[in-house]
CSV table of C-alpha atoms in Angstrom, one decimal:
chain,number,residue,atom,x,y,z
A,629,MET,CA,0.0,0.0,0.0
A,630,ASN,CA,2.8,2.4,0.9
A,631,LYS,CA,4.6,1.7,-2.4
A,632,LEU,CA,1.4,2.4,-4.3
A,633,LYS,CA,0.9,5.6,-2.4
A,634,GLN,CA,4.5,6.6,-3.2
A,635,PHE,CA,4.0,5.8,-6.9
A,636,PHE,CA,0.9,8.1,-7.1
A,637,THR,CA,2.8,10.8,-5.2
A,638,LYS,CA,5.5,10.8,-7.8
A,639,VAL,CA,3.0,10.7,-10.6
A,640,ASN,CA,1.2,13.7,-9.2
A,641,LYS,CA,4.4,15.7,-9.3
A,642,ILE,CA,4.3,15.7,-13.1
A,643,GLU,CA,3.3,19.1,-14.5
A,644,THR,CA,0.2,17.9,-16.2
A,645,PHE,CA,-0.1,20.7,-18.8
A,646,SER,CA,3.5,21.3,-19.6
A,647,PRO,CA,4.6,21.0,-23.3
A,648,TYR,CA,6.6,17.9,-22.4
A,649,PHE,CA,3.5,16.0,-21.1
A,650,PHE,CA,0.0,17.2,-22.1
A,651,LEU,CA,0.0,17.1,-25.9
A,652,PRO,CA,2.3,14.1,-26.2
A,653,PHE,CA,0.3,12.1,-23.6
A,654,ILE,CA,-3.0,12.7,-25.5
A,655,PHE,CA,-1.3,12.0,-28.8
A,656,VAL,CA,0.1,8.6,-27.6
A,657,LEU,CA,-3.2,7.7,-25.8
A,658,TYR,CA,-5.2,8.5,-28.9
A,659,PHE,CA,-3.2,6.0,-31.1
A,660,PHE,CA,-2.9,3.5,-28.3
A,661,THR,CA,-6.6,3.2,-27.8
A,662,SER,CA,-7.0,2.8,-31.6
A,663,LEU,CA,-5.4,-0.6,-31.3
A,664,PHE,CA,-8.6,-1.9,-29.7
A,665,ASP,CA,-10.3,-2.0,-33.1
A,666,PHE,CA,-12.8,-4.8,-32.5
A,667,HIS,CA,-11.9,-6.3,-35.9
A,668,ARG,CA,-12.5,-3.0,-37.8
A,669,PHE,CA,-9.0,-3.1,-39.3
A,670,ASP,CA,-9.8,-6.4,-40.9
A,671,GLN,CA,-13.1,-5.0,-42.1
A,672,PHE,CA,-11.2,-2.3,-44.0
A,673,LYS,CA,-8.3,-4.5,-44.9
A,674,LEU,CA,-5.6,-2.1,-43.7
A,675,SER,CA,-2.3,-2.8,-45.3
A,676,GLU,CA,0.0,0.1,-44.1
A,677,SER,CA,1.4,0.6,-40.7
A,678,ILE,CA,1.0,4.1,-39.1
A,679,TRP,CA,3.6,3.6,-36.5
A,680,PRO,CA,6.7,4.9,-38.4
A,681,VAL,CA,5.0,8.3,-39.1
A,682,VAL,CA,3.5,8.4,-35.6
A,683,ILE,CA,6.9,8.0,-34.0
A,684,LEU,CA,8.5,10.5,-36.3
A,685,ALA,CA,5.8,13.1,-35.4
A,686,LEU,CA,6.4,12.6,-31.7
A,687,VAL,CA,10.2,12.8,-31.9
A,688,CYS,CA,10.0,16.0,-34.0
A,689,TYR,CA,7.6,17.6,-31.6
A,690,TYR,CA,9.9,16.9,-28.7
A,691,ILE,CA,12.9,18.2,-30.6
A,692,GLY,CA,11.0,21.5,-31.1
A,693,VAL,CA,10.0,21.8,-27.5
A,694,TYR,CA,13.5,20.8,-26.2
A,695,ILE,CA,15.4,23.3,-28.4
A,696,ILE,CA,13.3,26.3,-27.4
A,697,ASP,CA,13.3,25.2,-23.8
A,698,LYS,CA,17.1,25.1,-23.6
A,699,LEU,CA,17.5,28.4,-25.5
A,700,GLN,CA,14.8,30.0,-23.3
A,701,TRP,CA,13.4,31.8,-26.3
A,702,THR,CA,10.0,33.4,-26.1
A,703,ILE,CA,7.5,34.5,-28.7
A,704,PRO,CA,8.7,37.8,-30.2
A,705,SER,CA,6.5,40.9,-30.4
A,706,PHE,CA,6.6,41.1,-34.2
A,707,GLY,CA,6.8,44.9,-33.7
A,708,LEU,CA,3.1,45.0,-32.7
A,709,SER,CA,3.5,45.9,-29.0
A,710,PHE,CA,1.6,49.1,-29.6
A,711,LEU,CA,-1.6,46.9,-30.1
A,712,GLY,CA,-1.4,45.4,-26.6
A,713,LYS,CA,-3.6,48.0,-25.0
A,714,TYR,CA,-6.4,47.3,-27.5
A,715,VAL,CA,-6.5,43.5,-27.2
A,716,ILE,CA,-9.4,43.3,-24.7
A,717,GLN,CA,-11.5,45.8,-26.5
A,718,PHE,CA,-11.0,43.8,-29.7
A,719,ILE,CA,-12.0,40.6,-28.0
A,720,VAL,CA,-15.2,42.3,-26.8
A,721,LEU,CA,-15.9,43.4,-30.3
A,722,LEU,CA,-15.4,39.9,-31.7
A,723,THR,CA,-17.7,38.5,-29.0
A,724,MET,CA,-20.5,40.9,-30.0
A,725,ILE,CA,-20.1,40.0,-33.7
A,726,GLY,CA,-20.3,36.3,-32.7
A,727,LEU,CA,-23.4,36.9,-30.5
A,728,VAL,CA,-25.3,38.6,-33.3
A,729,CYS,CA,-24.5,35.9,-35.8
A,730,PHE,CA,-25.3,33.1,-33.4
A,731,LEU,CA,-28.7,34.6,-32.6
A,732,LYS,CA,-29.4,35.0,-36.3
A,733,LEU,CA,-28.4,31.4,-36.9
A,734,ILE,CA,-30.7,30.2,-34.1
A,735,PHE,CA,-33.7,32.3,-35.3
A,736,ASP,CA,-33.2,30.9,-38.8
A,737,GLY,CA,-33.8,27.4,-37.4
A,738,GLY,CA,-30.1,26.4,-37.4
A,739,LEU,CA,-30.2,23.8,-34.6
A,740,GLY,CA,-27.7,21.2,-35.7
A,741,ILE,CA,-28.6,18.9,-32.8
A,742,SER,CA,-32.0,18.3,-34.2
A,743,ASP,CA,-30.6,16.2,-37.1
A,744,GLU,CA,-27.2,15.5,-38.6
A,745,SER,CA,-28.3,16.9,-41.9
A,746,ASN,CA,-29.3,20.2,-40.4
A,747,ARG,CA,-25.8,20.6,-38.9
A,748,ARG,CA,-24.2,20.2,-42.3
A,749,ASN,CA,-26.6,22.7,-43.9
A,750,LEU,CA,-26.1,25.6,-41.6
A,751,ASP,CA,-25.5,29.0,-43.2
A,752,PRO,CA,-21.7,28.8,-43.6
A,753,LYS,CA,-21.0,32.5,-43.1
A,754,LEU,CA,-23.2,32.8,-40.0
A,755,ASN,CA,-21.8,29.5,-38.7
A,756,PHE,CA,-18.2,30.9,-39.3
A,757,PHE,CA,-18.7,34.1,-37.4
A,758,SER,CA,-20.9,32.7,-34.7
A,759,GLN,CA,-17.8,30.8,-33.5
A,760,LEU,CA,-16.5,34.1,-32.3
A,761,LEU,CA,-19.0,34.1,-29.5
A,762,TRP,CA,-17.6,31.1,-27.6
A,763,PHE,CA,-14.0,32.2,-28.5
A,764,GLY,CA,-14.5,35.7,-27.1
A,765,VAL,CA,-16.3,34.5,-23.9
A,766,LEU,CA,-13.7,31.9,-23.3
A,767,LEU,CA,-10.8,34.4,-23.6
A,768,LEU,CA,-12.6,37.1,-21.5
A,769,LEU,CA,-13.6,34.7,-18.7
A,770,SER,CA,-10.1,33.1,-18.6
A,771,TYR,CA,-8.3,36.5,-18.5
A,772,LYS,CA,-10.7,37.7,-15.8
A,773,MET,CA,-9.9,34.6,-13.7
A,774,ILE,CA,-6.2,35.2,-14.3
A,775,LEU,CA,-6.4,38.8,-13.0
A,776,GLU,CA,-8.3,37.8,-9.8
A,777,GLU,CA,-6.0,38.6,-6.8
A,778,LYS,CA,-7.5,35.9,-4.8
A,779,MET,CA,-9.3,33.2,-6.8
A,780,THR,CA,-11.7,31.1,-4.7
A,781,TRP,CA,-13.6,28.0,-5.6
A,782,LYS,CA,-16.8,30.1,-5.3
A,783,LYS,CA,-15.6,32.6,-7.9
A,784,ALA,CA,-14.3,29.7,-10.1
A,785,PHE,CA,-17.8,28.2,-9.9
A,786,VAL,CA,-19.4,31.4,-11.1
A,787,TYR,CA,-17.0,31.7,-14.1
A,788,GLY,CA,-17.5,28.0,-14.8
A,789,SER,CA,-21.3,28.4,-14.8
A,790,ILE,CA,-21.1,31.2,-17.4
A,791,LEU,CA,-18.9,29.1,-19.5
A,792,ALA,CA,-21.3,26.1,-19.1
A,793,VAL,CA,-24.1,28.2,-20.5
A,794,VAL,CA,-22.1,29.1,-23.6
A,795,MET,CA,-21.2,25.4,-24.0
A,796,PHE,CA,-24.8,24.5,-23.8
A,797,LEU,CA,-25.6,27.0,-26.5
A,798,PHE,CA,-23.1,25.5,-28.8
A,799,LEU,CA,-24.2,22.0,-27.8
A,800,LEU,CA,-27.4,23.0,-29.8
A,801,MET,CA,-25.2,23.2,-32.9
A,802,ALA,CA,-24.1,19.6,-32.3
A,803,TYR,CA,-20.4,20.4,-32.8
A,804,ARG,CA,-18.1,18.7,-30.3
A,805,THR,CA,-14.8,20.5,-31.1
A,806,PRO,CA,-15.7,23.9,-29.6
A,807,LEU,CA,-17.0,22.2,-26.5
A,808,ILE,CA,-13.8,20.3,-26.0
A,809,ILE,CA,-11.7,23.4,-26.5
A,810,MET,CA,-13.7,25.4,-24.0
A,811,LEU,CA,-13.7,22.6,-21.5
A,812,PHE,CA,-9.9,21.9,-21.6
A,813,THR,CA,-8.9,25.5,-21.8
A,814,GLY,CA,-11.0,26.1,-18.7
A,815,ILE,CA,-9.4,23.2,-16.9
A,816,ILE,CA,-5.9,24.5,-17.7
A,817,ILE,CA,-6.8,27.9,-16.4
A,818,VAL,CA,-8.2,26.4,-13.2
A,819,HIS,CA,-4.9,24.4,-12.9
A,820,TYR,CA,-2.8,27.6,-12.9
A,821,VAL,CA,-4.9,30.0,-10.9
A,822,VAL,CA,-7.2,28.0,-8.6
A,823,LYS,CA,-5.6,24.6,-7.7
A,824,GLN,CA,-3.1,22.5,-9.4
A,825,VAL,CA,-4.8,19.6,-11.2
A,826,LYS,CA,-3.0,16.4,-10.2
A,827,LEU,CA,-2.4,13.9,-12.8
A,828,THR,CA,-4.4,11.2,-11.2
A,829,TRP,CA,-7.5,13.5,-11.1
A,830,PHE,CA,-6.8,14.6,-14.7
A,831,LEU,CA,-6.7,11.0,-15.9
A,832,SER,CA,-10.0,10.2,-14.2
A,833,ALA,CA,-11.6,13.3,-15.6
A,834,LEU,CA,-10.2,12.6,-19.0
A,835,PHE,CA,-11.8,9.1,-19.0
A,836,VAL,CA,-15.2,10.5,-18.1
A,837,ILE,CA,-15.0,13.3,-20.7
A,838,ALA,CA,-14.0,10.9,-23.4
A,839,VAL,CA,-16.9,8.6,-22.7
A,840,VAL,CA,-19.4,11.4,-22.5
A,841,PHE,CA,-18.3,12.9,-25.8
A,842,SER,CA,-18.1,9.5,-27.5
A,843,MET,CA,-21.7,8.8,-26.4
A,844,PHE,CA,-22.7,12.2,-27.7
A,845,GLY,CA,-21.5,11.2,-31.1
A,846,PHE,CA,-23.0,7.8,-30.8
A,847,ILE,CA,-26.5,9.2,-30.0
A,848,ARG,CA,-26.1,11.8,-32.8
A,849,VAL,CA,-25.7,8.9,-35.3
A,850,LEU,CA,-28.5,6.9,-33.8
A,851,THR,CA,-31.0,9.8,-34.1
A,852,GLU,CA,-30.4,10.4,-37.8
A,853,ASP,CA,-33.4,10.6,-40.0
A,854,LEU,CA,-32.6,7.7,-42.4
A,855,SER,CA,-35.3,8.8,-44.8
A,856,LYS,CA,-33.1,11.6,-45.9
A,857,GLU,CA,-30.6,10.8,-48.7
A,858,SER,CA,-27.8,12.6,-47.0
A,859,ASN,CA,-28.1,10.1,-44.0
A,860,SER,CA,-28.1,7.0,-46.3
A,861,ARG,CA,-25.9,4.2,-45.0
A,862,ASP,CA,-25.8,2.2,-48.2
A,863,GLN,CA,-22.4,0.7,-49.1
A,864,PRO,CA,-20.7,1.0,-52.5
A,865,ASP,CA,-22.1,-1.1,-55.4
A,866,VAL,CA,-18.9,-2.8,-56.5
A,867,GLU,CA,-18.2,-6.2,-58.0
A,868,LEU,CA,-16.4,-8.5,-55.5
A,869,THR,CA,-15.3,-12.0,-55.9
A,870,VAL,CA,-17.0,-14.8,-53.9
A,871,GLU,CA,-13.9,-15.0,-51.7
A,872,GLU,CA,-13.8,-11.2,-51.1
A,873,LYS,CA,-17.5,-11.2,-50.2
A,874,ALA,CA,-17.0,-14.0,-47.8
A,875,LYS,CA,-14.0,-12.3,-46.1
A,876,LEU,CA,-15.9,-9.0,-45.8
A,877,LEU,CA,-19.0,-10.8,-44.4
A,878,THR,CA,-16.8,-12.6,-41.8
A,879,ALA,CA,-15.1,-9.4,-40.8
A,880,GLU,CA,-18.5,-7.6,-40.4
A,881,GLN,CA,-19.8,-10.5,-38.3
A,882,LYS,CA,-16.8,-10.3,-36.0
A,883,VAL,CA,-17.2,-6.5,-35.7
A,884,ASN,CA,-20.9,-6.9,-34.8
A,885,LEU,CA,-20.1,-9.3,-32.0
A,886,THR,CA,-19.1,-6.2,-30.0
A,887,PRO,CA,-22.1,-4.0,-29.0
A,888,LYS,CA,-22.3,-0.7,-30.8
A,889,TRP,CA,-22.1,1.3,-27.6
A,890,ILE,CA,-18.8,-0.3,-26.6
A,891,ARG,CA,-17.3,0.3,-30.0
A,892,ALA,CA,-18.5,3.9,-29.7
A,893,ILE,CA,-16.1,4.5,-26.8
A,894,ASN,CA,-13.0,4.6,-28.9
A,895,GLN,CA,-14.8,5.0,-32.3
A,896,GLU,CA,-13.0,8.2,-33.1
A,897,SER,CA,-9.4,7.0,-32.5
A,898,VAL,CA,-10.1,3.7,-34.4
A,899,THR,CA,-11.5,5.7,-37.3
A,900,GLY,CA,-8.5,8.0,-37.1
A,901,HIS,CA,-6.1,5.1,-37.3
A,902,ILE,CA,-8.0,3.6,-40.3
A,903,VAL,CA,-8.0,7.0,-42.1
A,904,LEU,CA,-4.3,7.6,-41.5
A,905,SER,CA,-3.4,4.1,-42.7
A,906,THR,CA,-5.6,4.6,-45.8
A,907,ILE,CA,-4.0,8.0,-46.6
A,908,ILE,CA,-0.6,6.3,-46.5
A,909,GLU,CA,-1.8,3.6,-48.9
A,910,TYR,CA,-3.3,6.3,-51.2
A,911,THR,CA,-0.1,8.3,-51.4
A,912,GLN,CA,1.9,5.2,-52.3
A,913,GLU,CA,-0.5,4.6,-55.3
A,914,GLU,CA,-1.3,8.2,-56.3
A,915,ASP,CA,1.5,10.3,-54.9
A,916,TYR,CA,1.0,13.3,-52.5
A,917,LEU,CA,-1.4,16.1,-53.1
A,918,LYS,CA,1.4,18.7,-52.8
A,919,GLY,CA,-0.5,21.4,-50.9
A,920,GLU,CA,-4.0,20.8,-52.2
A,921,ILE,CA,-5.4,20.1,-48.7
A,922,HIS,CA,-3.9,23.2,-47.1
A,923,ARG,CA,-4.8,25.4,-50.1
A,924,GLY,CA,-8.4,24.2,-49.6
A,925,ILE,CA,-8.5,25.7,-46.1
A,926,PHE,CA,-8.4,29.2,-47.7
A,927,ASN,CA,-10.2,28.3,-50.9
A,928,THR,CA,-13.4,27.6,-48.9
A,929,VAL,CA,-13.9,31.4,-48.5
A,930,LEU,CA,-13.7,32.1,-52.2
A,931,PRO,CA,-16.9,32.6,-54.3
A,932,GLY,CA,-18.5,29.7,-56.0
A,933,GLN,CA,-18.6,26.0,-55.2
A,934,GLN,CA,-15.4,24.9,-53.3
A,935,THR,CA,-14.4,21.5,-52.1
A,936,SER,CA,-13.5,21.6,-48.4
A,937,PRO,CA,-10.3,19.9,-47.2
A,938,ARG,CA,-12.2,17.3,-45.2
A,939,LYS,CA,-14.5,16.6,-48.2
A,940,LYS,CA,-11.3,16.0,-50.2
A,941,VAL,CA,-10.1,13.6,-47.5
A,942,THR,CA,-13.4,11.7,-47.9
A,943,GLU,CA,-12.8,11.4,-51.6
A,944,VAL,CA,-9.2,10.2,-51.0
A,945,VAL,CA,-10.0,7.5,-48.4
A,946,ASN,CA,-13.1,6.3,-50.1
A,947,SER,CA,-11.2,5.9,-53.4
A,948,ILE,CA,-9.2,3.2,-51.7
A,949,SER,CA,-11.9,1.6,-49.5
A,950,ILE,CA,-14.6,1.4,-52.3
A,951,GLU,CA,-12.4,-1.3,-54.0
A,952,LYS,CA,-12.7,-3.3,-50.7
A,953,GLY,CA,-16.5,-3.0,-50.7
A,954,LYS,CA,-16.8,-0.4,-47.8
A,955,TYR,CA,-17.0,3.3,-47.3
A,956,ILE,CA,-14.8,4.6,-44.6
A,957,THR,CA,-16.9,7.8,-44.6
A,958,ARG,CA,-20.3,8.1,-46.2
A,959,PRO,CA,-19.9,10.1,-49.5
A,960,SER,CA,-22.1,12.9,-48.1
A,961,ARG,CA,-19.9,13.4,-45.0
A,962,THR,CA,-16.5,14.9,-44.3
A,963,THR,CA,-13.5,13.1,-42.8
A,964,THR,CA,-11.3,14.2,-40.0
A,965,PRO,CA,-7.8,13.1,-41.2
A,966,THR,CA,-5.8,13.5,-37.9
A,967,PHE,CA,-3.1,16.2,-38.0
A,968,ILE,CA,-0.6,13.6,-39.2
A,969,GLY,CA,-2.9,12.5,-42.0
A,970,GLN,CA,-3.4,16.1,-43.0
A,971,LEU,CA,0.3,16.7,-43.3
A,972,PHE,CA,1.2,13.3,-44.8
A,973,LEU,CA,-1.4,13.6,-47.6
A,974,ASP,CA,0.1,16.9,-48.8
A,975,GLY,CA,3.8,16.2,-48.3
A,976,GLY,CA,4.6,12.8,-46.7
A,977,TYR,CA,7.1,12.2,-43.9
A,978,LEU,CA,9.0,15.5,-44.6
A,979,LEU,CA,5.9,17.7,-44.0
A,980,VAL,CA,4.9,15.7,-40.9
A,981,ALA,CA,8.4,16.3,-39.5
A,982,ILE,CA,8.2,20.0,-40.2
A,983,GLY,CA,4.6,20.4,-38.9
A,984,PHE,CA,5.3,18.7,-35.6
A,985,LEU,CA,8.6,20.5,-35.1
A,986,LEU,CA,6.8,23.8,-35.6
A,987,TYR,CA,4.1,22.7,-33.1
A,988,GLY,CA,6.7,22.0,-30.5
A,989,VAL,CA,8.5,25.2,-31.2
A,990,LEU,CA,5.4,27.4,-31.0
A,991,ILE,CA,4.0,25.8,-27.8
A,992,SER,CA,7.4,26.0,-26.1
A,993,LEU,CA,7.8,29.7,-27.1
A,994,ILE,CA,4.5,30.6,-25.5
A,995,TYR,CA,5.1,28.5,-22.4
A,996,ASN,CA,8.5,30.2,-21.9
A,997,LYS,CA,6.6,33.5,-22.1
A,998,VAL,CA,4.3,32.3,-19.2
A,999,ARG,CA,7.3,31.3,-17.2
A,1000,GLN,CA,9.0,34.6,-17.8
A,1001,ALA,CA,6.0,36.9,-17.1
A,1002,GLY,CA,4.2,34.8,-14.5
A,1003,ILE,CA,0.8,33.1,-14.6
A,1004,ARG,CA,-1.1,36.3,-13.9
A,1005,SER,CA,-0.9,37.4,-17.5
A,1006,PHE,CA,-2.6,37.0,-20.8
A,1007,HIS,CA,0.2,34.6,-21.8
A,1008,THR,CA,-1.4,31.9,-19.6
A,1009,VAL,CA,-4.7,32.3,-21.5
A,1010,ALA,CA,-2.8,32.1,-24.8
A,1011,TYR,CA,-0.9,29.0,-23.8
A,1012,ALA,CA,-4.0,27.2,-22.5
A,1013,PHE,CA,-5.9,28.0,-25.7
A,1014,VAL,CA,-3.1,27.1,-28.1
A,1015,ILE,CA,-2.0,23.9,-26.6
A,1016,THR,CA,-5.7,22.8,-26.3
A,1017,VAL,CA,-6.4,23.5,-30.0
A,1018,PHE,CA,-3.2,21.8,-31.1
A,1019,THR,CA,-4.0,18.8,-29.0
A,1020,VAL,CA,-7.6,18.5,-30.4
A,1021,SER,CA,-6.1,18.8,-33.9
A,1022,MET,CA,-4.4,15.5,-33.3
A,1023,HIS,CA,-7.8,14.0,-34.2
A,1024,THR,CA,-9.6,16.7,-36.2
A,1025,GLY,CA,-6.6,18.1,-38.1
A,1026,LEU,CA,-6.1,21.8,-38.3
A,1027,LEU,CA,-8.3,22.5,-41.3
A,1028,ASP,CA,-10.8,25.1,-40.2
A,1029,LEU,CA,-9.9,28.6,-41.2
A,1030,ILE,CA,-11.7,30.0,-38.1
A,1031,PHE,CA,-9.5,28.0,-35.8
A,1032,ILE,CA,-6.3,29.2,-37.6
A,1033,LEU,CA,-7.5,32.8,-37.4
A,1034,MET,CA,-8.2,32.3,-33.7
A,1035,LEU,CA,-4.8,30.9,-33.1
A,1036,GLY,CA,-3.2,33.7,-35.0
A,1037,PHE,CA,-5.1,36.3,-33.0
A,1038,VAL,CA,-4.2,34.7,-29.6
A,1039,ILE,CA,-0.5,34.4,-30.5
A,1040,ILE,CA,-0.3,38.0,-31.8
A,1041,ALA,CA,-2.2,39.2,-28.7
A,1042,SER,CA,0.1,37.4,-26.4
A,1043,SER,CA,3.2,38.7,-28.2
A,1044,SER,CA,2.0,42.3,-28.1
A,1045,ILE,CA,0.9,42.5,-24.5
A,1046,LYS,CA,3.7,43.8,-22.2
A,1047,THR,CA,4.1,42.2,-18.8
A,1048,ASN,CA,6.5,42.5,-15.9
A,1049,LYS,CA,9.0,39.6,-15.6
A,1050,ARG,CA,8.0,37.4,-12.7
A,1051,LYS,CA,8.8,33.8,-11.9
A,1052,LEU,CA,6.2,31.1,-12.7
A,1053,GLN,CA,4.5,30.0,-9.5
A,1054,TYR,CA,1.3,28.0,-8.8
């Protein structure tokens, strides 16, 4: 018993949200849980291992973090320090824009939670700008908590309740990503200004959160209106040999031996594994897309009909899986490629190495700014938001222009705000 207690004592000394632990831990956990595939890998006949590129990504991330940590570099001001005094006013303005667009979206009947097809048919411009509501509220609440001279659990509860209301509003849109970003950014802020979140508590909370959000996605699928063509679950009409049909049927039977609700627990990570493996297989047959995915992020705001990056990923992975008699993603849906898959599809191992190196560098630059200026600064808010978005992108990819703009704003705001140099304490 004493040895077990000593073990947990040592574990709880780990700085849960440091660049060395938080993102890499979620990253490794994501791909580890994907190994419990309940025969889905056989169902999709995966032929390419993801582990070489996963290990490369992790190593390059750590190299980026380590180099910046040792050099003690911080994010530069970019010559924009004169903007620092206007940051809060600008966040308030963004929040107001977001509120107006959100209300317009709701009054127009844009409740994505009512049906999956409604979520995909929301007005794209209103949906884009409505995201500024949760973004602005999250930053303002987090910064207010940071500036509290004496943060109590009572005050934290009040701030948490306000954030919970905003989370509920965006729950009506049926998008999980903003909810996860708000939740984990809030947890990191609490960790630094209220009470340090011990690793054992964090792991327990992480398990509960993962199950809740998995069940949310599961229920969302169960409640689809199958009479709508966009919700069709028909599989591709392709010619398979008798042997291929028998193997596919056997694999599906093995998959169905596990109840759907159990499979739903790690559905996202298993699908991410399948998508990444299929992307690797695609590039070996068709070559890399050489920037098409990342250009698509910005092309979506251009006039006319544009193919979104995730829609392109759907086309890519289905072009491989159709030959095997299955859709990885229904043709009417989009596909989250994982951040590795996003980079690999455009530029292979080289782009993955560069992307994760830059992730490590950027996170470490902001973290060093927090350590230099102290936790009672906007830099803590910036760090919490950036590392959360980067961590979430391990599954979703970083393919939404709104999130890229949010990251850019937070990073520039952090670099422009002047603070006194104080040692990090919490």
